[in-house]
Coordinates of C-alpha atoms in Angstrom, one line a residue:
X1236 CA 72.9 78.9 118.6
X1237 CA 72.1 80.2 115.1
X1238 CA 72.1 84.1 115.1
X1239 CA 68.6 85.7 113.6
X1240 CA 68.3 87.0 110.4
X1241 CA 69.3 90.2 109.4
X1242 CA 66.7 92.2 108.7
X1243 CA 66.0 93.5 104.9
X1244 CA 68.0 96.6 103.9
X1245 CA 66.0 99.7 103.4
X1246 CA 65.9 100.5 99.3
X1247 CA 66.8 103.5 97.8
X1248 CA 63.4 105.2 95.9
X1249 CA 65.1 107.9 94.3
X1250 CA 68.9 109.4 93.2
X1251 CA 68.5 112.9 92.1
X1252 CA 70.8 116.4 92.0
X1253 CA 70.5 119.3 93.3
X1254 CA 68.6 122.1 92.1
X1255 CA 71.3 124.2 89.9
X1256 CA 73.2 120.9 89.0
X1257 CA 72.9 119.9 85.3
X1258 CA 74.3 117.1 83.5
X1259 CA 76.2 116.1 86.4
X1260 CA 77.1 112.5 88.2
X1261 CA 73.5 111.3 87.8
X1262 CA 72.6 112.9 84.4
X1263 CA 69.4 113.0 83.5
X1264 CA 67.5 110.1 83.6
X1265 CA 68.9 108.3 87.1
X1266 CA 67.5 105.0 86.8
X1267 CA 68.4 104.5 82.8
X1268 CA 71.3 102.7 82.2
X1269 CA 73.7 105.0 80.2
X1270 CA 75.3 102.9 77.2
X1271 CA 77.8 104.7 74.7
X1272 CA 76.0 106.1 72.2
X1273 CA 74.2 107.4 75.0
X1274 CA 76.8 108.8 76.9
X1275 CA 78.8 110.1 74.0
X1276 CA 75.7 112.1 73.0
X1277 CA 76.5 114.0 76.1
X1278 CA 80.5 114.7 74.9
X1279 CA 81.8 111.4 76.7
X1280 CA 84.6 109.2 75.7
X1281 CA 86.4 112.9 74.0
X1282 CA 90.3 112.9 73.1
X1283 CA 92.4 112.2 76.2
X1284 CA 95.8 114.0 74.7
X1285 CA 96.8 110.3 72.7
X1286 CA 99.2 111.8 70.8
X1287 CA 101.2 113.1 73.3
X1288 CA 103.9 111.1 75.4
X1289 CA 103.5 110.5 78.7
X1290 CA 104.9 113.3 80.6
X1291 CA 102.7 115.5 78.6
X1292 CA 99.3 113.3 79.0
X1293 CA 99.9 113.8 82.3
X1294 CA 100.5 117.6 82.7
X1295 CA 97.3 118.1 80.2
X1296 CA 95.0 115.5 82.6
X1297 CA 96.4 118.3 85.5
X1298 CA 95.0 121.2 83.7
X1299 CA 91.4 119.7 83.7
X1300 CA 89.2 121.9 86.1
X1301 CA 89.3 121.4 89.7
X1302 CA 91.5 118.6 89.3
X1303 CA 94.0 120.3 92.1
X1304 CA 91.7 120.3 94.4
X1305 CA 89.6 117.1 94.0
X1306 CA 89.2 114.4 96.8
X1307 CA 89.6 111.0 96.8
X1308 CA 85.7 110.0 96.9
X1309 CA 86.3 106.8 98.8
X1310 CA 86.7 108.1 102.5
X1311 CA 90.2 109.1 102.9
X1312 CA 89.9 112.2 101.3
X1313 CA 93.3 111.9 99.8
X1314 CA 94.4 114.5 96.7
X1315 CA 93.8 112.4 93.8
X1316 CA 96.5 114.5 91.5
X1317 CA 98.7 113.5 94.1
X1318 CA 98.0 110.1 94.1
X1319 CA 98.4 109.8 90.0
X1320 CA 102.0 112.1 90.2
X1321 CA 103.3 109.7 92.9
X1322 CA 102.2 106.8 90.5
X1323 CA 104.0 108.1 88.0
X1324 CA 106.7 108.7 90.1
X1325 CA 107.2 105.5 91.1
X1326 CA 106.9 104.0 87.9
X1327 CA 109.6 106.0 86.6
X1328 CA 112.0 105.0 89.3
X1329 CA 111.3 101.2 88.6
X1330 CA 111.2 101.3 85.2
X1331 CA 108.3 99.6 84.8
X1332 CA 104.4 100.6 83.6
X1333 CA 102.1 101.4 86.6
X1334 CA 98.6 99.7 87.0
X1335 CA 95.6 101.5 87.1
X1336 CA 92.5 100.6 89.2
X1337 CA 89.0 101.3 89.7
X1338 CA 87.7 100.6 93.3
X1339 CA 84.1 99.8 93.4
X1340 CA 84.1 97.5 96.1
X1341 CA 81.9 99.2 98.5
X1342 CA 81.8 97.5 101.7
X1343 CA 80.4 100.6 103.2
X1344 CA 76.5 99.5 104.5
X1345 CA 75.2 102.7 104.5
X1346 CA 76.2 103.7 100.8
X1347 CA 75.1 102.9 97.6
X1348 CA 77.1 105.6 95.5
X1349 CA 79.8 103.2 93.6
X1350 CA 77.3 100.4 93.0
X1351 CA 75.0 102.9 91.3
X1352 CA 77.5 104.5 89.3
X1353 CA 78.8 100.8 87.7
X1354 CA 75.7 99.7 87.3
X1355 CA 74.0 103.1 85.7
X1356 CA 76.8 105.4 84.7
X1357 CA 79.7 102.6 83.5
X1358 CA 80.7 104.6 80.7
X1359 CA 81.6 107.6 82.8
X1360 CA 83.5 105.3 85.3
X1361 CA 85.7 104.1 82.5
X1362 CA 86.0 107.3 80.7
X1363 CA 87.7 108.6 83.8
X1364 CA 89.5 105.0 83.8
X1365 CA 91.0 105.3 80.8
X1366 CA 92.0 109.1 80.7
X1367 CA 94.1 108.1 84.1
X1368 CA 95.0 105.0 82.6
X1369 CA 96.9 106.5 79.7
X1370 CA 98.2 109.5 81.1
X1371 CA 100.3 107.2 83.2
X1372 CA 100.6 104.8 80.2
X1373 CA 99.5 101.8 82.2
X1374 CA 98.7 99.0 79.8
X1375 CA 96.2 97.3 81.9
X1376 CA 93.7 98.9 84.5
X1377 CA 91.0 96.8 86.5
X1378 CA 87.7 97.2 87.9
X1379 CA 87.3 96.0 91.0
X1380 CA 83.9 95.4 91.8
X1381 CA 81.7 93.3 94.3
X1382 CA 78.4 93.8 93.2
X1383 CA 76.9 91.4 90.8
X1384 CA 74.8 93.6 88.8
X1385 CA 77.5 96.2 88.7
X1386 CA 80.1 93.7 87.4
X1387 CA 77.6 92.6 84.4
X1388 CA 77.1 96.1 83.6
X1389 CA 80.8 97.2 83.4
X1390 CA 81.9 94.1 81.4
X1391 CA 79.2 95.0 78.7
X1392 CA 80.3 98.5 78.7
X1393 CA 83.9 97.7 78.0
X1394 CA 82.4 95.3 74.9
X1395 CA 80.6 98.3 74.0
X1396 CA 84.0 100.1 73.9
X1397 CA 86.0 97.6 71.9
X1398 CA 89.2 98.8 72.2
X1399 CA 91.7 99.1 69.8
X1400 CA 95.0 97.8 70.3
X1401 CA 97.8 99.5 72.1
X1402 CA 94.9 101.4 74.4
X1403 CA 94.8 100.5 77.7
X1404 CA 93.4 96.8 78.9
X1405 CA 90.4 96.8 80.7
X1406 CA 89.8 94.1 83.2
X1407 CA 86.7 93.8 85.5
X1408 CA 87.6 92.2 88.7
X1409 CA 85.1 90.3 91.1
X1410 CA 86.1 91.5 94.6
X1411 CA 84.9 89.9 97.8
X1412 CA 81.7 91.4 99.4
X1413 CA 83.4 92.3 102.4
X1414 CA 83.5 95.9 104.6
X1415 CA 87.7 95.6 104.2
X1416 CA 88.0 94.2 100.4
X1417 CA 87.9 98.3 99.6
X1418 CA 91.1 99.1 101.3
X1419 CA 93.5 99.6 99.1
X1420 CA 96.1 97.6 100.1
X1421 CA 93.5 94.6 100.3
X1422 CA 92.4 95.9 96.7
X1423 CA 96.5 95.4 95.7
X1424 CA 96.3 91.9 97.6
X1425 CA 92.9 90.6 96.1
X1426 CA 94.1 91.2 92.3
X1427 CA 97.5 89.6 93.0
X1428 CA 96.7 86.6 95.3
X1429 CA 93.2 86.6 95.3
X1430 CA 92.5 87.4 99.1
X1431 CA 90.7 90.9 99.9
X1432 CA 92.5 91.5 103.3
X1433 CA 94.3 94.3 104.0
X1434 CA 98.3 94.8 104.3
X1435 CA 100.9 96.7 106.5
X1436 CA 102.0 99.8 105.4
X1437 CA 104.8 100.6 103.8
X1438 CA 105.0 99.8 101.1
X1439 CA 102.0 101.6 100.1
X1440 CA 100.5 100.5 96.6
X1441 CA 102.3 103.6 94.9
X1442 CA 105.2 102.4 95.9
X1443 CA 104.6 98.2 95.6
X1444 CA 101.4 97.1 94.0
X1445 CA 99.4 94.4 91.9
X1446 CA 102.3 92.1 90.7
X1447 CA 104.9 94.2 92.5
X1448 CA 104.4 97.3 90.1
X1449 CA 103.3 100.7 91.0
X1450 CA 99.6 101.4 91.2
X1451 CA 97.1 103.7 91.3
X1452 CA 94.1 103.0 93.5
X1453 CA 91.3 105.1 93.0
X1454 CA 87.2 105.2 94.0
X1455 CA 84.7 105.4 90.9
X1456 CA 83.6 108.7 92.0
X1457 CA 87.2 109.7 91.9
X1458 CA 87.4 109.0 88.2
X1459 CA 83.6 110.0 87.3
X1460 CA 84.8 113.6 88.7
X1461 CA 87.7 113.4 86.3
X1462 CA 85.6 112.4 83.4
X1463 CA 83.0 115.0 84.1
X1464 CA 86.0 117.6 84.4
X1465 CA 87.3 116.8 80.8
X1466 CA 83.8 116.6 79.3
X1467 CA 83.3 119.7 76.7
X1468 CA 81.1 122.7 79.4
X1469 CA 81.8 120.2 82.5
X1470 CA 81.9 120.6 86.1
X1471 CA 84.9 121.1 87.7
X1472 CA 85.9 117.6 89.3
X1473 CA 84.8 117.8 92.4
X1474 CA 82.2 120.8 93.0
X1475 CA 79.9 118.3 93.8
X1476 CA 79.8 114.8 95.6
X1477 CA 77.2 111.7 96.0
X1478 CA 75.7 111.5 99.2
X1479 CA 73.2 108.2 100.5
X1480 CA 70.3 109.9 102.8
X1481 CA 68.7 107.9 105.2
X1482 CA 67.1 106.9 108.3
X1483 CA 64.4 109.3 110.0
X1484 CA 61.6 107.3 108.6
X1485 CA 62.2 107.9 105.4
X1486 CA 63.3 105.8 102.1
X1487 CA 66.9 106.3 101.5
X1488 CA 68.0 109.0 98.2
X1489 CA 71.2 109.2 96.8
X1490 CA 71.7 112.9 95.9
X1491 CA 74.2 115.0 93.9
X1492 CA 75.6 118.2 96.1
X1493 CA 77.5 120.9 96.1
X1494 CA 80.4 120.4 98.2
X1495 CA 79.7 123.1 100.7
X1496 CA 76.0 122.6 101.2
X1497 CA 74.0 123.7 104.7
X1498 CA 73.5 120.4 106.1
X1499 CA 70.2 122.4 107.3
X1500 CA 69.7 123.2 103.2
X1501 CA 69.4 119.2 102.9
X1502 CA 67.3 118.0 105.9
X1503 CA 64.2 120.9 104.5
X1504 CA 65.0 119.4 101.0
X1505 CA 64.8 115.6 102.3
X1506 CA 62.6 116.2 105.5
X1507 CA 60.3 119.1 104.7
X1508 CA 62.3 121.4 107.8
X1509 CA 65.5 122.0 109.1
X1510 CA 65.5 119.9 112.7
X1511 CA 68.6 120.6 114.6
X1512 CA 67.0 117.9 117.0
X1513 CA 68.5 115.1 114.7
X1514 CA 71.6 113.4 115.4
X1515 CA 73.6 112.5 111.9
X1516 CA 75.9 109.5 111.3
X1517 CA 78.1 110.9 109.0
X1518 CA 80.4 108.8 106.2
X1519 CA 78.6 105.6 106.8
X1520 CA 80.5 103.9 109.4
X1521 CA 83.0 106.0 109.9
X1522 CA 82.9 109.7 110.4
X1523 CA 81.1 110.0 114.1
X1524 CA 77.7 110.7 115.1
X1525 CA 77.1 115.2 115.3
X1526 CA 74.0 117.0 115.8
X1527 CA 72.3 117.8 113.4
X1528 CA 73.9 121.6 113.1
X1529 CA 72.2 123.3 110.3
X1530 CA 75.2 125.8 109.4
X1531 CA 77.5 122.5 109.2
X1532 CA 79.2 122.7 105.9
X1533 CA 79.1 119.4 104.0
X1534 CA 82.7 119.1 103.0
X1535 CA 85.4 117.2 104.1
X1536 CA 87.0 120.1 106.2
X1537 CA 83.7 121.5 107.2
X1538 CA 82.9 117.7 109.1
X1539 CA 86.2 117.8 110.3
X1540 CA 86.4 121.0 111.7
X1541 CA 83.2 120.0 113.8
X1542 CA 84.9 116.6 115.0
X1543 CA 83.7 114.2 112.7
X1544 CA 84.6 112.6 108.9
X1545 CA 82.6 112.9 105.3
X1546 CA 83.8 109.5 105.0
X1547 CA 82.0 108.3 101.8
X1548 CA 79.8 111.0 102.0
X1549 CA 76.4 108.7 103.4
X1550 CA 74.3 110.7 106.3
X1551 CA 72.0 108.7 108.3
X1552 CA 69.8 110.7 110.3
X1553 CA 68.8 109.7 113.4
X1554 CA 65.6 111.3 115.0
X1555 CA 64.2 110.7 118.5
X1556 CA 64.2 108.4 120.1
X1557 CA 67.3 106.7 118.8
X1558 CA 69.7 106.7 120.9
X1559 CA 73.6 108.1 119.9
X1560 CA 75.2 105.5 122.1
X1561 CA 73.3 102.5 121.0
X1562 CA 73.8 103.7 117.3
X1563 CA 77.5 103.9 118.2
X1564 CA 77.6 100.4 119.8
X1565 CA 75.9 99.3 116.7
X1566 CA 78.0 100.3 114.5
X1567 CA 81.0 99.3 116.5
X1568 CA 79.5 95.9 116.6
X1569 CA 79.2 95.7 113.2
X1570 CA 83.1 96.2 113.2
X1571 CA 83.4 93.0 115.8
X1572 CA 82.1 90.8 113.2
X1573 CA 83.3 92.2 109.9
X1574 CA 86.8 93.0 110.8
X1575 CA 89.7 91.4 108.8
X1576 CA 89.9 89.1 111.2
X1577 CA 94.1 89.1 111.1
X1578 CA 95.3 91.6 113.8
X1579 CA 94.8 90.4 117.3
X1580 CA 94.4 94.4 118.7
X1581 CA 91.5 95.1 116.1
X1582 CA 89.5 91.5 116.7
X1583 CA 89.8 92.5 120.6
X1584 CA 89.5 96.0 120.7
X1585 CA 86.4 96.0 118.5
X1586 CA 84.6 93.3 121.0
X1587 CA 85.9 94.6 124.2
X1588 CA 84.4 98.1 123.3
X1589 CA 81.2 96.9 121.4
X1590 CA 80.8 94.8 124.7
X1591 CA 81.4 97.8 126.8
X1592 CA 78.9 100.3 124.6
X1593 CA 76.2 98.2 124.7
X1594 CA 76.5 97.7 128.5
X1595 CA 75.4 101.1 129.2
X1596 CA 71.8 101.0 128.6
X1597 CA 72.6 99.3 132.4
X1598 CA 76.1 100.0 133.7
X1599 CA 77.7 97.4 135.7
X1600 CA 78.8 98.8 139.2
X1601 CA 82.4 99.1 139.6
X1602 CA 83.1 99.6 136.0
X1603 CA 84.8 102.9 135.0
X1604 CA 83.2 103.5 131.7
X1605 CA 84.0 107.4 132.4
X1606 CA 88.0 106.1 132.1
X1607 CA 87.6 103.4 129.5
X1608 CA 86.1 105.4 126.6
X1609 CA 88.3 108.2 126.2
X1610 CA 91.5 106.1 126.7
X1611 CA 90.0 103.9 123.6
X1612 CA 89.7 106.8 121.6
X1613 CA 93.0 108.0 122.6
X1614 CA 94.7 104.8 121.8
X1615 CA 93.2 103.5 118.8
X1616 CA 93.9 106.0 116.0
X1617 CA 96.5 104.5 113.5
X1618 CA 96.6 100.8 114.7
X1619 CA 96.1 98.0 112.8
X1620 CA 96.5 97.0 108.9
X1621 CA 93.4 98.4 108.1
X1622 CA 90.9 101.5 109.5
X1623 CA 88.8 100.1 111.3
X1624 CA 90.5 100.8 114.7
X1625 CA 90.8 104.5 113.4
X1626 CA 87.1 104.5 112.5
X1627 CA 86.5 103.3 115.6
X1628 CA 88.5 106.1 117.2
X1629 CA 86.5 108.8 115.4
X1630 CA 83.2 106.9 116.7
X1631 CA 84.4 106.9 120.5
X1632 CA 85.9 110.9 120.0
X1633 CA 82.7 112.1 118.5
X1634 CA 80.3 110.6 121.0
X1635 CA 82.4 111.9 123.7
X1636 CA 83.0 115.8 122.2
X1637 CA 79.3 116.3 120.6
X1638 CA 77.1 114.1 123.7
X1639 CA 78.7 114.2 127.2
X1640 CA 75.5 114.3 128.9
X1641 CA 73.8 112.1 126.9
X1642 CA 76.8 109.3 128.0
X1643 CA 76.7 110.6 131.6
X1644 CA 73.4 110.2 131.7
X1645 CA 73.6 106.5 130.2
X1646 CA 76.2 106.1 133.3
X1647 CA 74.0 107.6 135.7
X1648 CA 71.0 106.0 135.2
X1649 CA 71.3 103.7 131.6
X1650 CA 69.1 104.1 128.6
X1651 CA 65.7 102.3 128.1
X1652 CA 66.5 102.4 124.2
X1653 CA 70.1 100.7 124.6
X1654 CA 68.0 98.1 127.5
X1655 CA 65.7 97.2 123.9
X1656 CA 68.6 96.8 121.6
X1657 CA 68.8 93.5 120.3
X1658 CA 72.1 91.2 121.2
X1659 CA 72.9 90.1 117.6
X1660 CA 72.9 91.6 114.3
X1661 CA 73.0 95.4 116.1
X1662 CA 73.6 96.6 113.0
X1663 CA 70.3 95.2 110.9
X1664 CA 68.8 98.5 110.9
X1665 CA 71.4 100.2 109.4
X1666 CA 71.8 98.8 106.1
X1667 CA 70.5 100.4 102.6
X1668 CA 70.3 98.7 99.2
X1669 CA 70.3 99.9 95.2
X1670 CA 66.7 98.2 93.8
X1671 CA 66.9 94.8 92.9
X1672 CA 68.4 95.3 89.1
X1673 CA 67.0 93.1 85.9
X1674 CA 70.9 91.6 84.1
X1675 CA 72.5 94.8 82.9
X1676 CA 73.5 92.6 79.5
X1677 CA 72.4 89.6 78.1
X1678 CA 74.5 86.8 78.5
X1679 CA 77.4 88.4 80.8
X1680 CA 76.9 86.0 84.1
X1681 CA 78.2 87.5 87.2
X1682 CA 81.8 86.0 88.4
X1683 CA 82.3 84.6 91.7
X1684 CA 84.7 86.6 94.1
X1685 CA 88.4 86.6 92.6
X1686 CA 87.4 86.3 89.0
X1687 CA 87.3 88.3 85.9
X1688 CA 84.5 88.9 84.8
X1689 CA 83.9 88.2 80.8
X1690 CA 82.5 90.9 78.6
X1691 CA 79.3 90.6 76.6
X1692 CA 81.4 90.1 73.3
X1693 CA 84.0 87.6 74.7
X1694 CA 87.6 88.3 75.4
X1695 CA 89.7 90.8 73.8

């Protein structure tokens, strides 16, 4: 039986910042491709501390503002200062220079943040690249990228660059288009065998990475926040974040927020009124599905604290009549198919419970759904190579916390909305999409996954 199509992604028709956010992630003409002269007119590509010897590069890259206190910008939420120190630490202890790299994989369906920074803003990617990159005195660091227009427009900006030598390498790496080729370990594992799957932990990359040296794994938000943080009158890194809006009828926007924001302040922005009636899918496939609270804080902490995850920082807003439990067995479907495919308690975990979630738009008798859901959620969080049982966790935990009725009532009586849902792709609807781009540089092809990608002026 051949499975139907999926259907088209919705596009994004806009990327702007907030009101009160200058210069920022997005600068000021979203849609323009920002080449060097460009983005050094704007302070870019400034003095990084070269004269200085390592120890020193890295206490100066400490002092840049809000560098304490930034995120990781890839869904974790890790400290990124602590991340780089325990880089550096480990590469001390070996005795041998660390490796540096950009994640811009994205597997994430409902974001389009990473692929719009490579392909729009590569000079502030590698600006932030670099700066890491020779703190730690790493003489090579990659890009790791999926997206074909992306990877075109990273390679000409490193030809645009043309590095001297005894600066760090730069290397643009074609990644699998996979959900799990953004893991980090399956980031380590792609650039030293060539297969994006994830790895047990320990060793974590810090400690054992690409070719068995230390490295530093970090999103390209991560490292446009640095950039922006050691640009002359920049932001701190980190006051503000990249979101992907959509759902609710509308065309998708990527905006630039203040960490902190009402979530209420964004839905009359993006909506015209503050609807505590929606539902939210918060950090693209990961963070849970909350009402729409309009005092929820839009920080990492502030979806935490209300039982779900930022993630990547995508919102999908779900208005009547979609239904939380057939978004949720969506999603978890998705997870069924796009799984690593290597641990035997992810692959049947993620089909028993998509199986189970979309059976209750009409229960089977005799099932105990009321004991089966909470168990999952009990059981899942920290299993497996990769997060997907974990995101799954967070899934089950925040239907269960933020809609008991709505689930009793699908056990009580099922759910004409799940009863509609189609058996296979669930997840069509929830996918979003960057415009289709025109070649970001002449005569750069794209690379097929596992490559390097050449840059526009040849090798260097």
């Amino acid at each position: 039986m051949v499975a139907p199509p999926l259907p088209a992604p919705t596009t994004l028709i806009g990327a702007r910042p907030w009101p009160g956010v200058v210069d920022g992630l997005l600068g000021s003409d979203p849609f323009a491709r920002e080449d060097r002269e460009a983005y050094e007119a704007r302070g870019g590509h400034r003095d990084r501390g070269l004269a200085m010897d390592g120890s020193d590069r890295l206490s100066r890259l400490a002092t840049r503002p809000g560098l304490a206190a930034l995120l990781g910008r890839g869904g974790a939420a890790f400290p990124a200062l602590t991340k780089i120190r325990a880089v550096a630490s480990g590469a001390a202890t070996a005795r041998v220079p660390p490796v540096v790299v950009a994640n811009g994989a994205e597997g994430e369906p409902l974001s389009v943040k990473d692929r719009y920074l490579l392909r729009y803003r590569p000079h502030l990617v590698l600006d932030g690249l670099l700066t890491v990159a020779e703190a730690l005195e790493a003489p090579v660091a990659h890009v790791y990228v999926a997206d074909h227009a992306a990877q075109r427009s990273v390679a000409a900006a490193i030809a645009e660059l043309d590095l001297p030598a005894g600066r760090p390498q730069l290397r643009v790496f074609a990644a699998q288009d996979t959900y799990v080729a953004g893991e980090e370990t399956a980031v380590v594992r792609a650039l030293t065998t060539g297969i994006a799957r994830p790895t047990d932990k320990p060793p974590r990359p810090f400690q054992v990475g690409v070719g068995g040296a230390p490295t530093l794994v970090l999103n390209v938000e991560t490292l446009a926040c640095i950039a922006r943080a050691g640009a002359p009158g920049g932001q701190d890194a980190g006051r503000t974040f990249l979101a992907t809006v959509s759902g609710a009828a509308r065309s998708p926007v990527l905006y630039e927020l203040p960490i902190g924001l009402p979530l209420g302040a964004l839905l009359s922005e993006h909506l015209g009124r503050a609807d505590s009636g929606l539902d939210v899918l918060f950090g693209g496939f990961f963070g849970g599905i909350l009402p729409a609270w309009p005092d929820l804080e839009l920080s990492h902490q502030g979806v935490l604290r209300r039982g779900g995850s930022l993630g990547c920082g995508s919102l999908r807003l779900l208005a009547p009549p979609a239904c939380p439990v057939r978004t949720t067995a969506d999603v978890v479907a998705y997870y069924a198919r796009h799984n690593a495919g290597q641990c035997g308690m992810c692959m049947a975990s993620t089909s028993a419970i998509a199986a189970t979630l979309a059976e209750l738009g009409n229960p089977r008798p005799g099932v105990n759904y009321a004991a089966l859901l909470p168990r999952w959620a009990a059981q899942l969080r920290g299993r497996g190579a990769c997060a997907v049982p974990d995101a799954v966790a967070v899934l089950l935990r925040a239907l269960l916390r933020s809609h008991p009725e709505v689930v009793t009532r699908h056990l009580a009586s099922g759910c004409e909305e799940c009863r509609r849902a189609p058996g296979t792709p669930r997840w069509g609807h929830l996918l979003v999409s960057l415009p289709a781009a025109e070649a970001a540089a002449d005569g750069v092809p794209a690379a097929r996954a596992g490559e390097l990608v050449p840059s526009a002026g040849g090798a260097r």
